[in-house]
Amino acid sequence: MRIAAFLLLALLPAALPACMHPGSKSNVIDEECPELQLEEEMVQGDPITDESLEGKVVLFIFYQRDCDGCERIAMPRIQKLYEEYKAHPCAKVFVINTAFDKDIYPNLADVEETRKHLLRMDWTMPVARDLDEQTNALFTVDDESGTPQAVVVNEKGVVCAHDWYTEDKEMDAVDARFRTLAAGMNCHCERMPREVCDSCTRSRDYIKEGDYERAWDEANTICQSYGYTDKEKADAAYLQKWIEDTASEHFENLEREFEVDPETAITRAEETVSRYKGVTGAKDFAAKVENWRKSDALQNFRKDRADLEKATADLGRAGVTETGRKAVVDRLRSIADRAATNRVGQAARKQLEKVGAIEKADKGSEVKATGKGGSSLGRRSSSASGDSAIKSKSRPATGNAGPAATRETKPATSNLNRKVRQAR
C-alpha cells in the first residue's frame, strides 16, 4: 500500500530526464529494469517469463490485497488497460502481488484468498506473486517502497516511468508514456497489416521497416494509377488506412502527454511528424506542434518549473526564518494553483505536503486491526526506510500464509534485458 511520503521534493535539477516525474525520486528511472523476482506459480494468468517480456513495452503495478488505493483506483484502471492491450503482441500489462505486511497479517500472502478476491472483483489481468516481497523492495520513490506503484519499461528493458498510481495526474502521465511507447511498437512486431497482393508487398515491407512515408507513397501510387485491379487498389487503400490509424494513435497519445509535460511531448512530436510525413493528418498535427512551441502553456510550464526549483532551494536553505518560510510556502501554493494541470503543479503540491502546509493525499498509513490491510489510500512497506528497502532479504511467511509464501524456493538466473527471476 502506498507510501505516505508521496513525491518528496529535493532540489530539482535544471534539466529533468525525459522520463522523470518532476520532484519524484525514483531509484530506477532511466536505468535497466531490476530483475523481477517472482514465484514460479502465478496467482492467475500465463507465466511472466523472460521470453514473454523480451522486446516488449511493459506496464506493471505492485498490488497488496486490501490496500485501499489498489482496490478502488489502481486495479480497476489496470484492468481496463489490460483489456485494451491484451491482444497487442508488443505490449504487456500485468500485476505483481506483494504482501510486505504478511508478518502482521499472514492472510495477505494467501494465494488462494487472493485468487478468490480477483475472481469476485472480475479482474482478469495476469497476476504474478512477488518472491518473498523482494521485488517490491527493489522499486522505491523517495526512498520508500509500497503499493500501488506503477512501472513502465521500454522494449530495451529501460524504466521510462515509475510513480505512485492513485492520483489522476500521476496515472495519466504513466499511462500516456506506456501508450506512446506501445504505439511506436506497432510496426516492429507481429501486429502488422494483413497479407496483401503482390503489387502491395513493397508498401508492406516499408511498414515492416518503419518507413511510413515511403510505404504511404507506394500505396498511394497504386491507388491513383491506372492499370491496377480492384483487388490491388483495395489492398493499397487498406494499407493507407492502416498507416493513418497508426499515426492517429501516436498523435492522440502525444496530445494527452502535452497536457502533463509539454516539453517532452513536443520533443516526441517532432520525431513523430518526421516519421509520418505525407500521411493524412500529419500536416495538421505538425501545425499543432508548431503552435505548441509558441504556446503560453509551454512558456508557463518552463516558468513554473524554474519558480518551483527556486522555491524548493529557498525552503531548504539553512537559517531560513519563519517569515521567510511562510513566503516560500505562499509561492508554492501559487505554483500549485496555476500549474494544477501538469507535473510541475503536482510536484508543488507534494512539496507543500512535505512541509505540512496541506494535508497529505493519503490520510494515515496505519492498518486497522482487522486481520487485513487497512483502508488507507496507500501503504509504506514495513521494510522500506532509506537504503534498507533495497537490501531487504527473503524471509518465510508466518501464520496462515498460503502456498506461495511457504514453498521452499531457489532463484534462477537470467541474462536478458527484461530479467525475471522465478522460484524453482
Coordinates of C-alpha atoms in Angstrom, one line a residue:
M1 CA 0.0 0.0 0.0
R2 CA 1.2 3.4 -0.7
I3 CA 3.9 5.3 1.0
A4 CA 2.9 8.4 3.0
A5 CA 5.8 10.5 1.8
F6 CA 4.4 11.0 -1.7
L7 CA 6.8 12.6 -4.3
L8 CA 9.2 14.1 -1.8
L9 CA 10.9 17.1 -3.5
A10 CA 14.6 17.6 -3.1
L11 CA 16.4 20.3 -5.1
L12 CA 15.2 19.9 -8.6
P13 CA 17.8 19.7 -11.3
A14 CA 17.9 22.3 -14.0
A15 CA 17.1 19.7 -16.7
L16 CA 14.9 16.9 -15.9
P17 CA 15.3 13.5 -17.6
A18 CA 12.6 13.0 -20.2
C19 CA 11.0 10.1 -18.3
M20 CA 11.2 11.5 -14.9
H21 CA 8.3 12.9 -12.9
P22 CA 9.4 16.4 -11.7
G23 CA 10.1 16.2 -8.0
S24 CA 9.8 12.5 -7.6
K25 CA 12.9 10.5 -6.8
S26 CA 12.6 7.1 -8.4
N27 CA 15.6 4.8 -7.8
V28 CA 15.3 3.1 -11.2
I29 CA 14.2 5.8 -13.7
D30 CA 16.2 5.7 -16.9
E31 CA 18.0 2.6 -15.7
E32 CA 17.8 -1.0 -16.8
C33 CA 14.8 -2.6 -15.0
P34 CA 15.9 -4.6 -11.9
E35 CA 15.5 -8.3 -12.1
L36 CA 11.9 -9.3 -11.2
Q37 CA 12.0 -12.0 -8.6
L38 CA 8.7 -13.9 -8.9
E39 CA 7.2 -17.2 -7.7
E40 CA 7.0 -19.8 -10.4
E41 CA 3.3 -20.3 -9.7
M42 CA 1.2 -17.4 -11.0
V43 CA -1.7 -16.2 -8.9
Q44 CA -3.6 -16.1 -12.2
G45 CA -2.8 -15.9 -15.9
D46 CA 0.1 -17.1 -18.1
P47 CA 3.6 -17.1 -16.5
I48 CA 5.6 -13.9 -16.6
T49 CA 9.0 -15.0 -18.1
D50 CA 12.0 -13.5 -19.8
E51 CA 10.6 -14.8 -23.1
S52 CA 7.1 -13.3 -22.5
L53 CA 8.6 -9.8 -21.9
E54 CA 11.6 -9.7 -24.2
G55 CA 11.4 -6.9 -26.7
K56 CA 8.0 -5.6 -25.4
V57 CA 6.8 -2.4 -23.8
V58 CA 5.6 -3.3 -20.3
L59 CA 3.4 -1.7 -17.7
F60 CA 3.1 -3.4 -14.3
I61 CA 1.9 -2.3 -10.9
F62 CA 2.6 -3.6 -7.4
Y63 CA -0.6 -4.6 -5.5
Q64 CA -1.3 -5.7 -2.0
R65 CA -4.7 -7.1 -1.3
D66 CA -7.0 -4.7 0.7
C67 CA -4.8 -1.7 0.0
D68 CA -7.5 0.9 -0.5
G69 CA -5.7 2.8 -3.3
C70 CA -5.1 -0.5 -5.0
E71 CA -8.6 -1.8 -4.7
R72 CA -10.5 1.4 -5.5
I73 CA -8.3 3.1 -8.0
A74 CA -5.2 1.2 -9.4
M75 CA -6.6 -2.2 -10.1
P76 CA -9.8 -1.1 -11.9
R77 CA -7.7 1.2 -14.1
I78 CA -5.1 -1.5 -14.8
Q79 CA -7.9 -3.9 -15.7
K80 CA -9.1 -1.5 -18.4
L81 CA -5.6 -1.1 -19.8
Y82 CA -5.1 -4.9 -19.8
E83 CA -8.4 -5.3 -21.8
E84 CA -7.2 -2.7 -24.3
Y85 CA -3.8 -4.1 -24.8
K86 CA -4.1 -7.8 -24.2
A87 CA -4.2 -8.6 -28.0
H88 CA -1.2 -6.3 -28.7
P89 CA 1.8 -8.6 -29.3
C90 CA 4.4 -6.0 -28.3
A91 CA 2.8 -4.6 -25.2
K92 CA 2.3 -6.3 -21.8
V93 CA 0.2 -5.3 -18.8
F94 CA 0.3 -7.3 -15.6
V95 CA 0.3 -7.1 -11.8
I96 CA 2.8 -8.1 -9.2
N97 CA 1.0 -9.2 -6.0
T98 CA 3.1 -8.4 -2.9
A99 CA 2.4 -8.8 0.8
F100 CA 5.0 -6.9 2.8
D101 CA 2.6 -6.8 5.7
K102 CA 2.3 -10.6 5.8
D103 CA 4.2 -10.9 9.1
I104 CA 1.4 -8.9 10.7
Y105 CA -1.4 -10.1 8.6
P106 CA -0.5 -13.6 7.2
N107 CA -3.7 -13.9 5.1
L108 CA -2.4 -11.2 2.7
A109 CA 0.1 -13.8 1.4
D110 CA -2.5 -16.5 1.0
V111 CA -2.6 -17.1 -2.8
E112 CA -5.9 -18.9 -2.7
E113 CA -7.6 -16.0 -0.9
T114 CA -6.1 -13.6 -3.5
R115 CA -7.3 -15.7 -6.4
K116 CA -10.9 -15.7 -4.9
H117 CA -10.8 -12.0 -4.4
L118 CA -9.6 -11.4 -8.0
L119 CA -12.4 -13.6 -9.2
R120 CA -15.0 -11.7 -7.1
M121 CA -13.8 -8.4 -8.5
D122 CA -13.8 -9.7 -12.1
W123 CA -10.1 -8.7 -12.5
T124 CA -8.6 -10.9 -15.2
M125 CA -5.2 -9.5 -15.9
P126 CA -2.1 -11.7 -15.3
V127 CA -1.0 -11.5 -11.6
A128 CA 2.4 -12.8 -10.5
R129 CA 3.5 -13.4 -6.9
D130 CA 6.4 -11.4 -5.5
L131 CA 9.1 -13.8 -4.3
D132 CA 9.2 -13.1 -0.5
E133 CA 8.4 -9.5 -1.2
Q134 CA 11.8 -8.9 -2.7
T135 CA 10.7 -7.3 -6.0
N136 CA 8.6 -4.6 -4.4
A137 CA 11.6 -3.6 -2.2
L138 CA 13.7 -3.0 -5.4
F139 CA 11.5 -0.2 -6.6
T140 CA 11.4 3.0 -4.5
V141 CA 10.1 6.5 -4.8
D142 CA 11.6 9.0 -2.4
D143 CA 13.5 6.0 -0.8
E144 CA 10.3 4.2 0.1
S145 CA 8.6 1.2 -1.5
G146 CA 5.0 0.2 -1.3
T147 CA 1.7 0.0 -3.3
P148 CA 0.3 0.9 -5.6
Q149 CA 3.4 1.8 -7.7
A150 CA 3.4 1.7 -11.5
V151 CA 6.4 0.9 -13.7
V152 CA 6.7 1.4 -17.4
V153 CA 9.7 -0.4 -19.2
N154 CA 10.5 0.1 -22.8
E155 CA 11.4 -2.6 -25.4
K156 CA 15.1 -2.3 -24.4
G157 CA 14.4 -3.0 -20.8
V158 CA 14.9 0.6 -19.5
V159 CA 12.5 2.0 -17.0
C160 CA 10.8 5.0 -18.6
A161 CA 8.2 5.8 -16.0
H162 CA 7.9 5.0 -12.3
D163 CA 5.5 6.6 -9.8
W164 CA 2.6 6.1 -7.4
Y165 CA -0.6 5.2 -9.1
T166 CA -3.6 6.7 -7.3
E167 CA -4.0 10.3 -8.5
D168 CA -5.2 11.3 -11.9
K169 CA -2.2 13.3 -12.9
E170 CA 0.2 10.5 -11.9
M171 CA -1.8 7.8 -13.6
D172 CA -2.3 9.9 -16.8
A173 CA 1.4 10.5 -17.1
V174 CA 2.3 6.8 -16.6
D175 CA -0.5 5.7 -19.0
A176 CA 0.5 8.3 -21.6
R177 CA 4.1 7.1 -21.5
F178 CA 3.0 3.5 -21.9
R179 CA 0.6 4.3 -24.8
T180 CA 3.2 6.3 -26.6
L181 CA 5.8 3.5 -26.4
A182 CA 3.2 0.9 -27.3
A183 CA 2.0 2.9 -30.3
G184 CA 5.6 3.2 -31.5
M185 CA 5.9 -0.6 -31.5
N186 CA 3.1 -1.2 -33.9
C187 CA 5.2 -1.6 -37.0
H188 CA 8.1 -3.5 -35.4
C189 CA 6.1 -6.6 -34.2
E190 CA 3.8 -9.3 -35.3
R191 CA 0.8 -6.9 -35.3
M192 CA 1.3 -6.0 -38.9
P193 CA -1.2 -5.3 -41.7
R194 CA -2.8 -8.4 -43.1
E195 CA -1.3 -10.1 -46.2
V196 CA -1.8 -8.2 -49.4
C197 CA -1.5 -8.9 -53.1
D198 CA 2.0 -8.9 -54.7
S199 CA 1.7 -5.4 -56.1
C200 CA 1.4 -4.1 -52.5
T201 CA 4.1 -6.1 -50.8
R202 CA 6.7 -3.3 -51.3
S203 CA 4.5 -1.0 -49.3
R204 CA 4.0 -3.6 -46.6
D205 CA 7.8 -4.2 -46.5
Y206 CA 8.3 -0.5 -45.9
I207 CA 5.9 -0.7 -43.0
K208 CA 7.9 -3.5 -41.5
E209 CA 11.0 -1.3 -41.7
G210 CA 9.2 1.6 -40.0
D211 CA 9.4 3.7 -43.2
Y212 CA 5.9 5.0 -43.2
E213 CA 6.5 7.8 -45.6
R214 CA 7.7 5.5 -48.4
A215 CA 5.0 3.0 -47.5
W216 CA 2.3 5.6 -47.8
D217 CA 3.7 6.9 -51.2
E218 CA 3.9 3.4 -52.6
A219 CA 0.3 2.6 -51.7
N220 CA -0.9 6.0 -52.9
T221 CA 0.7 5.4 -56.3
I222 CA -1.3 2.2 -56.7
C223 CA -4.5 3.9 -55.6
Q224 CA -4.0 6.8 -58.0
S225 CA -2.7 5.0 -61.1
Y226 CA -4.3 3.2 -64.0
G227 CA -3.6 -0.5 -64.8
Y228 CA -4.2 -1.9 -61.3
T229 CA -7.1 -4.3 -60.5
D230 CA -9.8 -3.5 -58.0
K231 CA -8.2 -6.0 -55.6
E232 CA -4.8 -4.3 -55.8
K233 CA -6.3 -0.8 -55.3
A234 CA -8.4 -2.2 -52.3
D235 CA -5.3 -3.6 -50.7
A236 CA -3.4 -0.4 -51.3
A237 CA -6.2 1.6 -49.7
Y238 CA -6.2 -0.8 -46.8
L239 CA -2.5 -0.2 -46.2
Q240 CA -3.0 3.6 -46.3
K241 CA -5.9 3.4 -43.8
W242 CA -3.7 1.2 -41.6
I243 CA -0.9 3.8 -41.6
E244 CA -3.4 6.6 -41.0
D245 CA -4.8 4.8 -37.9
T246 CA -1.3 4.1 -36.5
A247 CA -0.3 7.8 -37.0
S248 CA -3.6 8.9 -35.4
E249 CA -2.9 6.8 -32.3
H250 CA 0.5 8.5 -32.0
F251 CA -1.0 11.9 -32.4
E252 CA -3.7 11.3 -29.8
N253 CA -1.2 10.0 -27.2
L254 CA 1.0 13.0 -27.7
E255 CA -1.8 15.4 -27.2
R256 CA -2.5 13.7 -23.8
E257 CA 1.1 13.9 -22.9
F258 CA 1.3 17.6 -23.8
E259 CA -1.2 18.3 -21.0
V260 CA 1.1 16.7 -18.5
D261 CA 4.6 17.6 -19.8
P262 CA 4.7 20.0 -22.7
E263 CA 8.4 19.9 -23.3
T264 CA 8.6 16.1 -23.5
A265 CA 5.6 15.9 -25.7
I266 CA 7.0 18.4 -28.2
T267 CA 10.3 16.5 -28.5
R268 CA 8.5 13.3 -29.2
A269 CA 6.0 15.0 -31.5
E270 CA 8.8 16.3 -33.7
E271 CA 10.1 12.8 -34.2
T272 CA 6.6 11.5 -34.9
V273 CA 5.8 14.2 -37.5
S274 CA 9.0 13.3 -39.4
R275 CA 8.2 9.6 -39.3
Y276 CA 4.7 10.1 -40.8
K277 CA 5.5 12.9 -43.2
G278 CA 2.9 12.9 -46.1
V279 CA 0.4 10.7 -44.2
T280 CA -3.1 12.1 -43.9
G281 CA -3.4 14.1 -40.7
A282 CA 0.4 14.6 -40.3
K283 CA 0.4 18.1 -41.8
D284 CA -2.4 19.3 -39.4
F285 CA -0.6 17.7 -36.5
A286 CA 2.7 19.4 -37.5
A287 CA 0.9 22.7 -37.4
K288 CA -0.5 21.9 -33.9
V289 CA 3.0 21.1 -32.7
E290 CA 4.3 24.4 -34.1
N291 CA 1.5 26.1 -32.1
W292 CA 2.6 24.1 -29.0
R293 CA 6.1 25.6 -29.4
K294 CA 4.7 29.1 -29.3
S295 CA 2.0 28.4 -26.7
D296 CA 1.5 30.0 -23.3
A297 CA 1.2 26.5 -21.9
L298 CA 4.8 25.7 -22.7
Q299 CA 6.2 29.1 -21.5
N300 CA 4.2 28.9 -18.3
F301 CA 5.4 25.3 -17.7
R302 CA 9.0 26.4 -18.0
K303 CA 8.5 29.5 -15.8
D304 CA 6.6 27.4 -13.2
R305 CA 9.3 24.8 -13.2
A306 CA 12.0 27.4 -12.6
D307 CA 10.0 29.0 -9.9
L308 CA 9.5 25.6 -8.2
E309 CA 13.2 24.9 -8.3
K310 CA 14.0 28.2 -6.7
A311 CA 11.3 27.9 -4.1
T312 CA 12.5 24.4 -3.2
A313 CA 16.1 25.6 -2.9
D314 CA 15.0 28.6 -0.7
L315 CA 13.0 26.3 1.5
G316 CA 16.0 24.0 2.1
R317 CA 18.4 26.8 2.7
A318 CA 19.9 26.8 6.2
G319 CA 18.8 29.6 8.5
V320 CA 15.5 30.4 6.8
T321 CA 13.3 32.3 9.2
E322 CA 9.7 31.5 9.9
T323 CA 8.6 34.6 7.9
G324 CA 10.8 33.5 5.0
R325 CA 9.4 30.0 5.2
K326 CA 5.8 31.3 5.1
A327 CA 6.7 33.4 2.0
V328 CA 8.1 30.3 0.2
V329 CA 5.0 28.3 1.1
D330 CA 2.9 31.0 -0.4
R331 CA 4.9 30.8 -3.6
L332 CA 4.5 27.1 -3.7
R333 CA 0.7 27.5 -3.2
S334 CA 0.7 29.9 -6.1
I335 CA 2.6 27.4 -8.3
A336 CA 0.4 24.5 -7.4
D337 CA -2.7 26.6 -8.2
R338 CA -1.7 27.9 -11.6
A339 CA 0.1 24.7 -12.7
A340 CA -2.6 22.4 -11.5
T341 CA -3.0 20.5 -14.8
N342 CA 0.6 19.5 -15.2
R343 CA 3.5 17.8 -13.5
V344 CA 5.0 20.9 -12.0
G345 CA 1.8 21.7 -10.2
Q346 CA 1.6 18.2 -8.8
A347 CA 5.2 18.4 -7.6
A348 CA 4.5 21.7 -5.9
R349 CA 1.5 20.1 -4.1
K350 CA 3.7 17.3 -2.9
Q351 CA 6.3 19.8 -1.6
L352 CA 3.5 21.5 0.3
E353 CA 2.5 18.1 1.8
K354 CA 6.1 17.5 2.8
V355 CA 6.3 20.7 4.8
G356 CA 2.9 20.2 6.3
A357 CA 1.3 23.1 4.6
I358 CA -1.5 21.0 3.2
E359 CA -2.9 17.6 4.2
K360 CA -1.2 14.6 2.7
A361 CA -3.0 12.8 -0.1
D362 CA -3.1 9.5 1.8
K363 CA -4.6 10.1 5.1
G364 CA -2.8 7.9 7.6
S365 CA -0.8 4.8 6.9
E366 CA -1.8 2.6 9.8
V367 CA -3.5 -0.7 9.3
K368 CA -6.6 -1.4 11.3
A369 CA -6.5 -4.5 13.5
T370 CA -8.9 -6.5 11.4
G371 CA -6.6 -9.2 10.2
K372 CA -6.4 -7.4 6.8
G373 CA -4.7 -4.4 5.3
G374 CA -6.2 -1.2 6.4
S375 CA -8.2 1.4 4.5
S376 CA -5.5 4.0 3.8
L377 CA -5.1 5.1 0.2
G378 CA -1.6 3.6 0.1
R379 CA 0.9 2.0 2.5
R380 CA 4.5 2.1 3.3
S381 CA 6.3 -1.1 3.1
S382 CA 7.5 -2.1 6.6
S383 CA 10.9 -2.9 5.3
A384 CA 11.4 0.4 3.4
S385 CA 13.4 3.0 5.1
G386 CA 16.1 4.7 3.0
D387 CA 18.5 2.2 1.6
S388 CA 17.1 -0.7 3.6
A389 CA 14.3 -1.1 1.1
I390 CA 16.8 -2.2 -1.5
K391 CA 18.6 -4.5 1.0
S392 CA 15.5 -6.3 2.2
K393 CA 16.1 -10.1 2.4
S394 CA 14.0 -13.1 1.8
R395 CA 12.1 -14.4 4.8
P396 CA 9.5 -17.1 5.2
A397 CA 5.9 -16.0 5.9
T398 CA 4.4 -16.8 9.3
G399 CA 1.0 -17.9 10.4
N400 CA -1.7 -18.7 7.9
A401 CA 0.3 -17.9 4.8
G402 CA -0.7 -19.5 1.5
P403 CA 1.4 -21.9 -0.6
A404 CA 3.3 -19.2 -2.4
A405 CA 4.7 -17.9 0.8
T406 CA 5.6 -21.3 2.4
R407 CA 7.0 -23.2 -0.6
E408 CA 10.8 -23.7 -0.4
T409 CA 12.4 -21.8 -3.3
K410 CA 15.6 -21.1 -5.0
P411 CA 16.3 -18.5 -7.6
A412 CA 17.0 -19.0 -11.3
T413 CA 19.4 -16.8 -13.2
S414 CA 18.7 -14.7 -16.3
N415 CA 20.8 -12.7 -18.7
L416 CA 18.1 -10.9 -20.7
N417 CA 17.3 -7.2 -20.7
R418 CA 14.0 -7.8 -19.1
K419 CA 15.0 -10.1 -16.2
V420 CA 12.6 -12.3 -14.4
R421 CA 13.8 -14.4 -11.6
Q422 CA 11.4 -17.3 -10.6
A423 CA 11.4 -19.7 -7.8
R424 CA 12.0 -23.3 -8.9

